[in-house]
mmCIF file of C-alpha atoms in Angstrom:
data_model
loop_
_atom_site.group_PDB
_atom_site.id
_atom_site.type_symbol
_atom_site.label_atom_id
_atom_site.label_comp_id
_atom_site.label_asym_id
_atom_site.label_seq_id
_atom_site.Cartn_x
_atom_site.Cartn_y
_atom_site.Cartn_z
ATOM 1 C CA MET V 1 -18.175 10.580 -9.018
ATOM 2 C CA LEU V 2 -21.086 8.280 -8.208
ATOM 3 C CA SER V 3 -24.447 10.052 -8.193
ATOM 4 C CA LEU V 4 -26.160 9.651 -4.811
ATOM 5 C CA LYS V 5 -29.557 9.829 -6.516
ATOM 6 C CA LYS V 6 -28.599 7.001 -8.872
ATOM 7 C CA PHE V 7 -27.074 5.038 -5.994
ATOM 8 C CA THR V 8 -30.267 5.144 -3.908
ATOM 9 C CA SER V 9 -32.539 4.480 -6.887
ATOM 10 C CA ASP V 10 -30.472 1.418 -7.830
ATOM 11 C CA LEU V 11 -30.767 0.162 -4.282
ATOM 12 C CA ALA V 12 -34.506 0.792 -4.254
ATOM 13 C CA ARG V 13 -34.892 -1.353 -7.376
ATOM 14 C CA THR V 14 -32.863 -4.232 -5.941
ATOM 15 C CA CYS V 15 -33.846 -4.037 -2.260
ATOM 16 C CA GLY V 16 -37.461 -3.051 -2.663
ATOM 17 C CA SER V 17 -38.781 -0.632 -0.078
ATOM 18 C CA LEU V 18 -36.074 1.263 1.791
ATOM 19 C CA ALA V 19 -36.838 2.722 5.189
ATOM 20 C CA SER V 20 -35.985 6.341 5.832
ATOM 21 C CA VAL V 21 -34.861 7.222 9.321
ATOM 22 C CA SER V 22 -35.425 10.616 10.907
ATOM 23 C CA PRO V 23 -32.719 12.634 12.666
ATOM 24 C CA ALA V 24 -34.163 11.208 15.890
ATOM 25 C CA LEU V 25 -32.689 7.819 14.969
ATOM 26 C CA HIS V 26 -30.238 7.957 17.847
ATOM 27 C CA ALA V 27 -33.019 8.512 20.342
ATOM 28 C CA SER V 28 -35.588 6.036 19.094
ATOM 29 C CA THR V 29 -33.213 3.141 18.469
ATOM 30 C CA SER V 30 -31.163 3.485 21.620
ATOM 31 C CA SER V 31 -34.196 3.331 23.887
ATOM 32 C CA SER V 32 -33.677 1.616 27.203
ATOM 33 C CA THR V 33 -37.101 -0.060 27.030
ATOM 34 C CA PRO V 34 -36.603 -3.703 28.057
ATOM 35 C CA SER V 35 -36.971 -6.278 25.316
ATOM 36 C CA THR V 36 -38.847 -9.483 25.960
ATOM 37 C CA SER V 37 -36.797 -11.325 23.347
ATOM 38 C CA LYS V 38 -33.470 -12.969 24.070
ATOM 39 C CA VAL V 39 -32.473 -12.588 20.425
ATOM 40 C CA PRO V 40 -31.170 -9.168 19.355
ATOM 41 C CA ARG V 41 -33.116 -7.430 16.626
ATOM 42 C CA ARG V 42 -31.259 -7.130 13.336
ATOM 43 C CA ALA V 43 -31.097 -4.138 11.028
ATOM 44 C CA VAL V 44 -29.153 -3.204 7.905
ATOM 45 C CA PHE V 45 -27.914 0.377 7.658
ATOM 46 C CA ILE V 46 -26.858 1.682 4.223
ATOM 47 C CA SER V 47 -24.809 4.864 4.211
ATOM 48 C CA GLN V 48 -25.872 7.678 1.910
ATOM 49 C CA SER V 49 -22.319 9.088 1.985
ATOM 50 C CA THR V 50 -19.310 8.040 -0.062
ATOM 51 C CA ASP V 51 -16.872 10.084 2.044
ATOM 52 C CA VAL V 52 -14.433 7.811 3.861
ATOM 53 C CA PHE V 53 -14.099 10.078 6.902
ATOM 54 C CA SER V 54 -17.873 10.357 7.355
ATOM 55 C CA ASN V 55 -18.322 6.602 7.125
ATOM 56 C CA LEU V 56 -15.439 5.816 9.469
ATOM 57 C CA ALA V 57 -16.824 8.405 11.887
ATOM 58 C CA LEU V 58 -20.215 6.699 11.853
ATOM 59 C CA GLU V 59 -18.541 3.377 12.580
ATOM 60 C CA ASP V 60 -16.799 4.955 15.539
ATOM 61 C CA TRP V 61 -19.960 6.739 16.693
ATOM 62 C CA LEU V 62 -22.003 3.544 16.761
ATOM 63 C CA TYR V 63 -19.204 1.683 18.525
ATOM 64 C CA LYS V 64 -18.919 4.336 21.231
ATOM 65 C CA ASN V 65 -22.575 5.287 21.693
ATOM 66 C CA TRP V 66 -24.771 2.277 21.132
ATOM 67 C CA SER V 67 -25.389 -0.858 23.111
ATOM 68 C CA PHE V 68 -25.835 -3.977 20.986
ATOM 69 C CA ASP V 69 -27.257 -6.251 23.680
ATOM 70 C CA ARG V 70 -30.745 -6.003 22.150
ATOM 71 C CA ARG V 71 -29.824 -5.166 18.564
ATOM 72 C CA SER V 72 -27.262 -6.176 15.960
ATOM 73 C CA VAL V 73 -26.483 -4.007 12.952
ATOM 74 C CA LEU V 74 -24.914 -4.634 9.577
ATOM 75 C CA PHE V 75 -23.556 -1.355 8.207
ATOM 76 C CA LEU V 76 -23.026 -1.346 4.418
ATOM 77 C CA TRP V 77 -21.010 1.483 2.877
ATOM 78 C CA ARG V 78 -18.696 2.421 0.049
ATOM 79 C CA ASN V 79 -16.331 5.279 -0.609
ATOM 80 C CA SER V 80 -14.949 7.479 -3.306
ATOM 81 C CA PRO V 81 -11.298 6.563 -4.084
ATOM 82 C CA CYS V 82 -9.158 6.521 -0.931
ATOM 83 C CA VAL V 83 -6.618 4.452 0.989
ATOM 84 C CA VAL V 84 -7.484 3.244 4.479
ATOM 85 C CA ILE V 85 -4.675 2.081 6.756
ATOM 86 C CA GLY V 86 -4.926 0.153 10.001
ATOM 87 C CA ARG V 87 -4.667 1.871 13.372
ATOM 88 C CA HIS V 88 -1.078 0.691 13.959
ATOM 89 C CA GLN V 89 0.340 1.225 10.469
ATOM 90 C CA ASN V 90 2.758 3.688 8.899
ATOM 91 C CA PRO V 91 1.097 5.596 6.006
ATOM 92 C CA ARG V 92 4.474 6.112 4.243
ATOM 93 C CA VAL V 93 5.103 2.376 4.174
ATOM 94 C CA GLU V 94 1.593 1.399 3.102
ATOM 95 C CA ALA V 95 0.573 4.127 0.662
ATOM 96 C CA ASN V 96 2.116 5.874 -2.330
ATOM 97 C CA LEU V 97 1.769 9.320 -0.760
ATOM 98 C CA PRO V 98 3.264 11.400 -3.618
ATOM 99 C CA TYR V 99 0.979 9.750 -6.165
ATOM 100 C CA LEU V 100 -2.112 9.987 -3.955
ATOM 101 C CA GLU V 101 -1.481 13.643 -3.201
ATOM 102 C CA SER V 102 -1.138 14.467 -6.894
ATOM 103 C CA ALA V 103 -4.353 12.567 -7.634
ATOM 104 C CA GLY V 104 -6.288 14.160 -4.765
ATOM 105 C CA VAL V 105 -6.925 10.782 -3.126
ATOM 106 C CA PRO V 106 -7.053 10.916 0.696
ATOM 107 C CA VAL V 107 -5.417 8.550 3.167
ATOM 108 C CA ALA V 108 -7.450 7.683 6.263
ATOM 109 C CA ARG V 109 -6.499 5.805 9.428
ATOM 110 C CA ARG V 110 -9.270 3.637 10.852
ATOM 111 C CA GLY V 111 -9.817 2.618 14.458
ATOM 112 C CA SER V 112 -9.251 -1.112 13.927
ATOM 113 C CA GLY V 113 -6.012 -2.975 13.265
ATOM 114 C CA GLY V 114 -5.092 -4.929 10.158
ATOM 115 C CA GLY V 115 -3.611 -3.932 6.831
ATOM 116 C CA ALA V 116 -4.038 -1.190 4.245
ATOM 117 C CA VAL V 117 -6.818 -1.295 1.651
ATOM 118 C CA TYR V 118 -7.828 0.723 -1.384
ATOM 119 C CA HIS V 119 -11.476 1.755 -1.706
ATOM 120 C CA ASP V 120 -13.438 3.081 -4.653
ATOM 121 C CA HIS V 121 -17.023 2.826 -5.883
ATOM 122 C CA GLY V 122 -16.403 -0.759 -6.966
ATOM 123 C CA ASN V 123 -15.650 -1.815 -3.392
ATOM 124 C CA LEU V 124 -18.284 -2.786 -0.794
ATOM 125 C CA ASN V 125 -17.580 -2.448 2.929
ATOM 126 C CA CYS V 126 -19.480 -4.456 5.518
ATOM 127 C CA THR V 127 -19.361 -3.735 9.254
ATOM 128 C CA PHE V 128 -21.015 -6.198 11.647
ATOM 129 C CA PHE V 129 -21.857 -4.636 15.029
ATOM 130 C CA THR V 130 -22.648 -6.892 17.992
ATOM 131 C CA SER V 131 -22.182 -7.105 21.715
ATOM 132 C CA ARG V 132 -18.749 -8.396 22.683
ATOM 133 C CA LYS V 133 -20.198 -11.725 23.846
ATOM 134 C CA ARG V 134 -21.874 -12.292 20.466
ATOM 135 C CA TYR V 135 -18.834 -11.361 18.359
ATOM 136 C CA ASN V 136 -18.199 -14.060 15.730
ATOM 137 C CA ARG V 137 -15.988 -13.103 12.809
ATOM 138 C CA ARG V 138 -16.102 -16.522 11.171
ATOM 139 C CA GLN V 139 -19.899 -16.529 11.194
ATOM 140 C CA ASN V 140 -19.926 -13.214 9.337
ATOM 141 C CA LEU V 141 -17.466 -14.450 6.730
ATOM 142 C CA ASP V 142 -19.438 -17.665 6.243
ATOM 143 C CA LEU V 143 -22.594 -15.603 5.653
ATOM 144 C CA ILE V 144 -20.854 -13.666 2.857
ATOM 145 C CA CYS V 145 -19.373 -16.820 1.328
ATOM 146 C CA ASN V 146 -22.794 -18.481 1.342
ATOM 147 C CA VAL V 147 -24.255 -15.471 -0.476
ATOM 148 C CA LEU V 148 -21.512 -15.617 -3.110
ATOM 149 C CA ASN V 149 -21.996 -19.359 -3.550
ATOM 150 C CA HIS V 150 -25.794 -19.361 -3.587
ATOM 151 C CA ASP V 151 -26.727 -16.085 -5.306
ATOM 152 C CA PHE V 152 -23.814 -15.616 -7.711
ATOM 153 C CA CYS V 153 -22.387 -19.123 -8.260
ATOM 154 C CA ILE V 154 -18.977 -17.999 -6.980
ATOM 155 C CA GLN V 155 -17.157 -20.644 -4.967
ATOM 156 C CA ALA V 156 -15.689 -18.655 -2.089
ATOM 157 C CA GLU V 157 -14.277 -19.579 1.302
ATOM 158 C CA ALA V 158 -12.597 -17.955 4.282
ATOM 159 C CA ASN V 159 -8.977 -18.996 4.875
ATOM 160 C CA HIS V 160 -6.914 -19.147 8.082
ATOM 161 C CA ARG V 161 -6.190 -15.403 7.845
ATOM 162 C CA ASP V 162 -9.909 -14.614 7.671
ATOM 163 C CA ASP V 163 -9.548 -13.499 4.061
ATOM 164 C CA ILE V 164 -12.223 -14.528 1.588
ATOM 165 C CA ILE V 165 -10.633 -16.257 -1.380
ATOM 166 C CA VAL V 166 -11.846 -17.557 -4.735
ATOM 167 C CA GLY V 167 -10.299 -19.649 -7.488
ATOM 168 C CA HIS V 168 -6.629 -20.404 -6.963
ATOM 169 C CA ASP V 169 -6.244 -18.550 -3.666
ATOM 170 C CA ASP V 170 -7.135 -15.111 -5.079
ATOM 171 C CA LYS V 171 -8.160 -12.690 -2.344
ATOM 172 C CA VAL V 172 -11.414 -10.745 -2.710
ATOM 173 C CA SER V 173 -11.822 -9.622 0.908
ATOM 174 C CA GLY V 174 -9.760 -8.796 3.981
ATOM 175 C CA SER V 175 -10.932 -8.400 7.575
ATOM 176 C CA ALA V 176 -10.239 -6.338 10.675
ATOM 177 C CA ALA V 177 -12.000 -5.903 14.007
ATOM 178 C CA LYS V 178 -12.290 -3.769 17.128
ATOM 179 C CA LEU V 179 -13.238 -5.406 20.409
ATOM 180 C CA GLY V 180 -14.309 -3.321 23.385
ATOM 181 C CA ARG V 181 -15.413 -4.271 26.863
ATOM 182 C CA THR V 182 -19.078 -4.639 25.875
ATOM 183 C CA THR V 183 -19.220 -3.782 22.158
ATOM 184 C CA ALA V 184 -17.460 -5.159 19.094
ATOM 185 C CA TYR V 185 -17.393 -4.815 15.369
ATOM 186 C CA HIS V 186 -15.901 -6.796 12.525
ATOM 187 C CA HIS V 187 -15.544 -5.183 9.129
ATOM 188 C CA CYS V 188 -14.374 -6.433 5.768
ATOM 189 C CA THR V 189 -13.970 -5.232 2.214
ATOM 190 C CA LEU V 190 -15.321 -6.922 -0.881
ATOM 191 C CA LEU V 191 -13.640 -6.233 -4.221
ATOM 192 C CA VAL V 192 -16.481 -6.235 -6.722
ATOM 193 C CA ARG V 193 -15.361 -4.050 -9.605
ATOM 194 C CA THR V 194 -12.495 -2.069 -8.102
ATOM 195 C CA ASP V 195 -9.958 -0.384 -10.393
ATOM 196 C CA ARG V 196 -7.071 -2.814 -9.876
ATOM 197 C CA GLN V 197 -4.524 -0.583 -11.615
ATOM 198 C CA GLN V 198 -5.318 2.286 -9.261
ATOM 199 C CA LEU V 199 -5.251 -0.115 -6.320
ATOM 200 C CA ARG V 200 -1.767 -1.276 -7.279
ATOM 201 C CA LEU V 201 -0.452 2.275 -7.698
ATOM 202 C CA ALA V 202 -2.083 3.552 -4.514
ATOM 203 C CA LEU V 203 -0.582 0.857 -2.289
ATOM 204 C CA GLN V 204 3.027 1.170 -3.498
ATOM 205 C CA GLY V 205 4.469 2.576 -0.282
ATOM 206 C CA ASP V 206 8.116 3.059 0.672
ATOM 207 C CA LYS V 207 9.301 -0.368 1.795
ATOM 208 C CA THR V 208 12.804 0.902 2.670
ATOM 209 C CA ILE V 209 11.424 2.434 5.863
ATOM 210 C CA LYS V 210 12.232 0.376 8.955
ATOM 211 C CA SER V 211 9.456 0.176 11.491
ATOM 212 C CA ARG V 212 7.689 -2.092 13.953
ATOM 213 C CA ALA V 213 4.351 -0.877 12.642
ATOM 214 C CA THR V 214 1.883 -3.505 11.469
ATOM 215 C CA ALA V 215 2.792 -4.423 7.899
ATOM 216 C CA SER V 216 0.268 -5.383 5.249
ATOM 217 C CA VAL V 217 0.629 -8.898 3.860
ATOM 218 C CA PRO V 218 0.836 -8.914 0.031
ATOM 219 C CA SER V 219 -1.725 -11.140 -1.682
ATOM 220 C CA MET V 220 -2.890 -11.989 -5.147
ATOM 221 C CA ILE V 221 -6.240 -10.225 -5.578
ATOM 222 C CA THR V 222 -9.110 -10.296 -8.012
ATOM 223 C CA ASN V 223 -12.537 -8.733 -8.438
ATOM 224 C CA LEU V 224 -15.661 -10.764 -7.816
ATOM 225 C CA GLY V 225 -17.005 -9.286 -11.036
ATOM 226 C CA ASP V 226 -14.130 -10.913 -12.945
ATOM 227 C CA VAL V 227 -14.823 -14.411 -11.634
ATOM 228 C CA THR V 228 -16.146 -16.765 -14.318
ATOM 229 C CA GLY V 229 -19.908 -17.112 -13.988
ATOM 230 C CA ALA V 230 -20.357 -13.955 -11.899
ATOM 231 C CA GLY V 231 -22.503 -12.458 -14.648
ATOM 232 C CA ASP V 232 -23.762 -8.940 -13.991
ATOM 233 C CA LEU V 233 -22.666 -8.848 -10.352
ATOM 234 C CA THR V 234 -22.635 -5.262 -9.083
ATOM 235 C CA VAL V 235 -22.050 -3.573 -5.759
ATOM 236 C CA GLU V 236 -25.801 -2.900 -5.507
ATOM 237 C CA SER V 237 -26.796 -6.512 -6.157
ATOM 238 C CA LEU V 238 -24.220 -7.824 -3.705
ATOM 239 C CA MET V 239 -25.328 -5.276 -1.110
ATOM 240 C CA THR V 240 -28.903 -6.485 -1.503
ATOM 241 C CA SER V 241 -28.005 -10.161 -1.208
ATOM 242 C CA VAL V 242 -25.736 -9.734 1.809
ATOM 243 C CA GLY V 243 -28.324 -7.545 3.533
ATOM 244 C CA HIS V 244 -31.157 -9.980 2.936
ATOM 245 C CA ALA V 245 -29.050 -12.945 4.071
ATOM 246 C CA TYR V 246 -28.129 -11.086 7.256
ATOM 247 C CA LEU V 247 -31.776 -10.396 8.054
ATOM 248 C CA ALA V 248 -32.876 -13.903 7.083
ATOM 249 C CA SER V 249 -30.313 -15.446 9.421
ATOM 250 C CA GLN V 250 -32.470 -14.260 12.344
ATOM 251 C CA GLU V 251 -33.448 -17.902 12.550
ATOM 252 C CA GLU V 252 -35.010 -17.931 16.007
ATOM 253 C CA ASP V 253 -37.489 -15.191 15.156
ATOM 254 C CA PRO V 254 -37.366 -13.726 11.609
ATOM 255 C CA VAL V 255 -39.996 -11.150 12.595
ATOM 256 C CA LEU V 256 -37.353 -9.347 14.633
ATOM 257 C CA ALA V 257 -35.515 -8.261 11.481
ATOM 258 C CA ASN V 258 -36.010 -4.514 11.007
ATOM 259 C CA GLY V 259 -35.067 -4.341 7.333
ATOM 260 C CA PHE V 260 -32.968 -1.944 5.253
ATOM 261 C CA THR V 261 -32.488 1.635 6.447
ATOM 262 C CA LEU V 262 -30.744 4.484 4.608
ATOM 263 C CA VAL V 263 -28.717 6.547 7.062
ATOM 264 C CA ASN V 264 -26.982 9.890 6.653
ATOM 265 C CA PRO V 265 -23.715 10.196 8.635
ATOM 266 C CA THR V 266 -24.099 13.782 9.797
ATOM 267 C CA ASP V 267 -24.344 15.607 13.109
ATOM 268 C CA ASP V 268 -28.112 16.075 12.619
ATOM 269 C CA TRP V 269 -28.622 12.334 12.679
ATOM 270 C CA PHE V 270 -25.849 11.370 15.070
ATOM 271 C CA PRO V 271 -25.003 14.236 17.460
ATOM 272 C CA GLY V 272 -21.260 14.466 18.038
ATOM 273 C CA LEU V 273 -20.340 12.701 14.801
ATOM 274 C CA LYS V 274 -18.778 15.848 13.291
ATOM 275 C CA GLN V 275 -16.225 15.964 16.096
ATOM 276 C CA LEU V 276 -15.253 12.345 15.435
ATOM 277 C CA GLU V 277 -14.972 13.077 11.718
ATOM 278 C CA ASP V 278 -12.733 16.081 12.370
ATOM 279 C CA GLU V 279 -10.464 13.930 14.539
ATOM 280 C CA LEU V 280 -10.192 11.309 11.797
ATOM 281 C CA ARG V 281 -9.242 14.006 9.268
ATOM 282 C CA SER V 282 -6.619 15.566 11.544
ATOM 283 C CA VAL V 283 -2.858 15.317 11.093
ATOM 284 C CA GLU V 284 -2.664 14.353 14.766
ATOM 285 C CA TRP V 285 -4.605 11.169 13.979
ATOM 286 C CA ILE V 286 -3.429 10.264 10.471
ATOM 287 C CA ASP V 287 0.265 11.054 10.994
ATOM 288 C CA GLY V 288 0.516 11.495 14.753
ATOM 289 C CA LYS V 289 -0.450 7.883 15.477
ATOM 290 C CA THR V 290 2.399 6.517 13.346
ATOM 291 C CA PRO V 291 4.661 4.121 15.303
ATOM 292 C CA ARG V 292 8.390 4.841 15.555
ATOM 293 C CA PHE V 293 10.324 4.396 12.297
ATOM 294 C CA THR V 294 13.713 5.109 10.746
ATOM 295 C CA ILE V 295 14.607 5.994 7.195
ATOM 296 C CA THR V 296 18.090 6.255 5.671
ATOM 297 C CA ARG V 297 19.091 8.253 2.616
ATOM 298 C CA THR V 298 22.346 9.313 0.933
ATOM 299 C CA ILE V 299 22.945 13.055 0.779
ATOM 300 C CA PRO V 300 25.790 15.033 -0.862
ATOM 301 C CA LEU V 301 28.455 16.737 1.243
ATOM 302 C CA PRO V 302 30.073 20.138 0.774
ATOM 303 C CA HIS V 303 33.786 20.121 -0.111
ATOM 304 C CA CYS V 304 34.601 22.466 2.755
ATOM 305 C CA LEU V 305 34.096 19.669 5.284
ATOM 306 C CA GLY V 306 37.214 17.927 4.058
ATOM 307 C CA SER V 307 35.457 14.549 4.060
ATOM 308 C CA PRO V 308 37.097 11.665 2.156
ATOM 309 C CA SER V 309 33.727 11.062 0.458
ATOM 310 C CA ASN V 310 31.401 13.385 -1.421
ATOM 311 C CA SER V 311 28.287 11.879 0.186
ATOM 312 C CA VAL V 312 27.149 10.320 3.447
ATOM 313 C CA ASN V 313 24.288 8.101 4.629
ATOM 314 C CA ILE V 314 22.030 9.833 7.124
ATOM 315 C CA THR V 315 19.320 8.185 9.235
ATOM 316 C CA VAL V 316 16.271 10.039 10.524
ATOM 317 C CA GLN V 317 14.237 8.558 13.360
ATOM 318 C CA ALA V 318 10.663 9.732 13.881
ATOM 319 C CA TYR V 319 7.869 8.906 16.309
ATOM 320 C CA HIS V 320 4.210 9.939 16.155
ATOM 321 C CA GLY V 321 4.961 12.137 13.161
ATOM 322 C CA ALA V 322 7.798 14.120 14.782
ATOM 323 C CA VAL V 323 11.577 13.942 14.307
ATOM 324 C CA GLU V 324 13.353 12.306 17.245
ATOM 325 C CA GLU V 325 16.914 12.140 15.954
ATOM 326 C CA VAL V 326 19.151 12.729 12.955
ATOM 327 C CA ARG V 327 22.320 10.624 12.941
ATOM 328 C CA LEU V 328 24.944 8.998 10.789
ATOM 329 C CA ALA V 329 23.690 5.708 9.392
ATOM 330 C CA GLU V 330 25.078 2.544 10.925
ATOM 331 C CA GLY V 331 28.549 1.874 9.520
ATOM 332 C CA ALA V 332 28.979 5.361 8.064
ATOM 333 C CA VAL V 333 32.394 6.992 8.580
ATOM 334 C CA ALA V 334 32.725 10.768 8.918
ATOM 335 C CA CYS V 335 35.244 13.361 10.012
ATOM 336 C CA THR V 336 34.875 15.139 13.344
ATOM 337 C CA GLU V 337 33.584 18.319 11.704
ATOM 338 C CA LEU V 338 30.764 16.422 9.968
ATOM 339 C CA THR V 339 29.888 14.438 13.095
ATOM 340 C CA ASP V 340 29.576 17.637 15.114
ATOM 341 C CA LEU V 341 27.516 19.338 12.428
ATOM 342 C CA ILE V 342 25.078 16.419 12.153
ATOM 343 C CA HIS V 343 24.636 16.573 15.930
ATOM 344 C CA GLU V 344 23.773 20.267 15.642
ATOM 345 C CA VAL V 345 21.312 19.539 12.839
ATOM 346 C CA SER V 346 19.700 16.814 14.942
ATOM 347 C CA THR V 347 19.278 19.199 17.864
ATOM 348 C CA SER V 348 17.661 21.855 15.687
ATOM 349 C CA LEU V 349 15.225 19.444 13.980
ATOM 350 C CA LYS V 350 14.165 17.438 17.035
ATOM 351 C CA GLY V 351 10.426 17.791 17.617
ATOM 352 C CA ASN V 352 9.714 19.168 14.141
ATOM 353 C CA SER V 353 7.059 17.450 12.038
ATOM 354 C CA TYR V 354 8.497 14.757 9.799
ATOM 355 C CA THR V 355 7.964 15.702 6.155
ATOM 356 C CA SER V 356 8.938 14.220 2.811
ATOM 357 C CA GLY V 357 11.433 17.074 2.383
ATOM 358 C CA ILE V 358 13.393 16.316 5.560
ATOM 359 C CA PHE V 359 16.502 15.078 3.749
ATOM 360 C CA SER V 360 16.587 18.102 1.461
ATOM 361 C CA ASP V 361 16.429 20.253 4.579
ATOM 362 C CA ILE V 362 19.301 18.331 6.166
ATOM 363 C CA SER V 363 21.364 18.618 2.983
ATOM 364 C CA ASN V 364 20.777 22.375 2.830
ATOM 365 C CA ARG V 365 21.840 22.768 6.440
ATOM 366 C CA LEU V 366 25.047 20.799 5.869
ATOM 367 C CA HIS V 367 25.891 23.039 2.925
ATOM 368 C CA LEU V 368 25.692 26.241 4.937
ATOM 369 C CA PRO V 369 28.920 28.261 5.039
ATOM 370 C CA PRO V 370 31.009 27.462 8.133
ATOM 371 C CA SER V 371 30.322 30.924 9.562
ATOM 372 C CA LEU V 372 26.560 30.180 9.605
ATOM 373 C CA GLN V 373 26.603 26.525 10.650
ATOM 374 C CA ARG V 374 26.129 27.263 14.349
ATOM 375 C CA SER V 375 23.152 29.525 13.667
ATOM 376 C CA ILE V 376 20.951 26.606 12.634
ATOM 377 C CA VAL V 377 20.285 25.539 16.232
#
């Protein structure tokens, strides 16, 4: 795991002096003192955490608690290995849950839309916070592309999907956003030196699941560090360049730029953040926000049912992480005894949490002796 001490010392070497903010950050920076400038002050926050839930919680905290009429913030952060899905996605479709569980890699659901992404220490995340009226996703992407072009000799551009691409349409960044009544943020990932093999394995979800959930769009990807001419590009050097470019773009009054600030996403610094983090870690959020989906599997049948086949296709429908219905798959033919038994199984499972072992459970119930079949309800 990345050493926090090494992380901050590397940043200190590349960024120069780094400001340290006291736990009173929330009070001093959210002051209601009127500003005489029409241009919002700019600041770059760099997270000292590599925990995905802490960083997502800080994003949410800033979005919900701060006004960005007189300030704009670029939040730079990176995580230990994890998968982050969009607010309206199905984790089973987007992520290889069995593999991730065995590897101890968490799946998180963020508050914005968009597709699933894999994060590790070779991935840089950028979140641009502004007032709603100043929201400009394309401007943010152009800033990053200009940094890549100017500082690292990487020819990059934003396409019609707001992805940043290099070379022959290879994707190095994807975007998502959250727009509120008065506040907005746009965030994007930058693949610098991400483990592409782990990325591929982590995002191999179950595509046989049928759902209206937002689906990720497959793309050819590459690391910025693998682009010819990128040299010794690192997450730290890119973080420095993007941060400096963001502050320098305060064209109307560069003096208003506040500089780099290390922040610690904890309750001491941001009161109430722990509650947001707990919500993001909860099953109710990660699984309970999953849109309705159906999944069909073939299960064996007991001989005592007298069915003409030794197996049958069963469909399970679930919504917000709970079983809604168990039924014969479309086109499946079954005897009356089996039809009645599946109805009883459906009644008994309705409302239960959907789990990966649901079909084994259904199979076990169908194999109960006839004298016990009615006791499953």
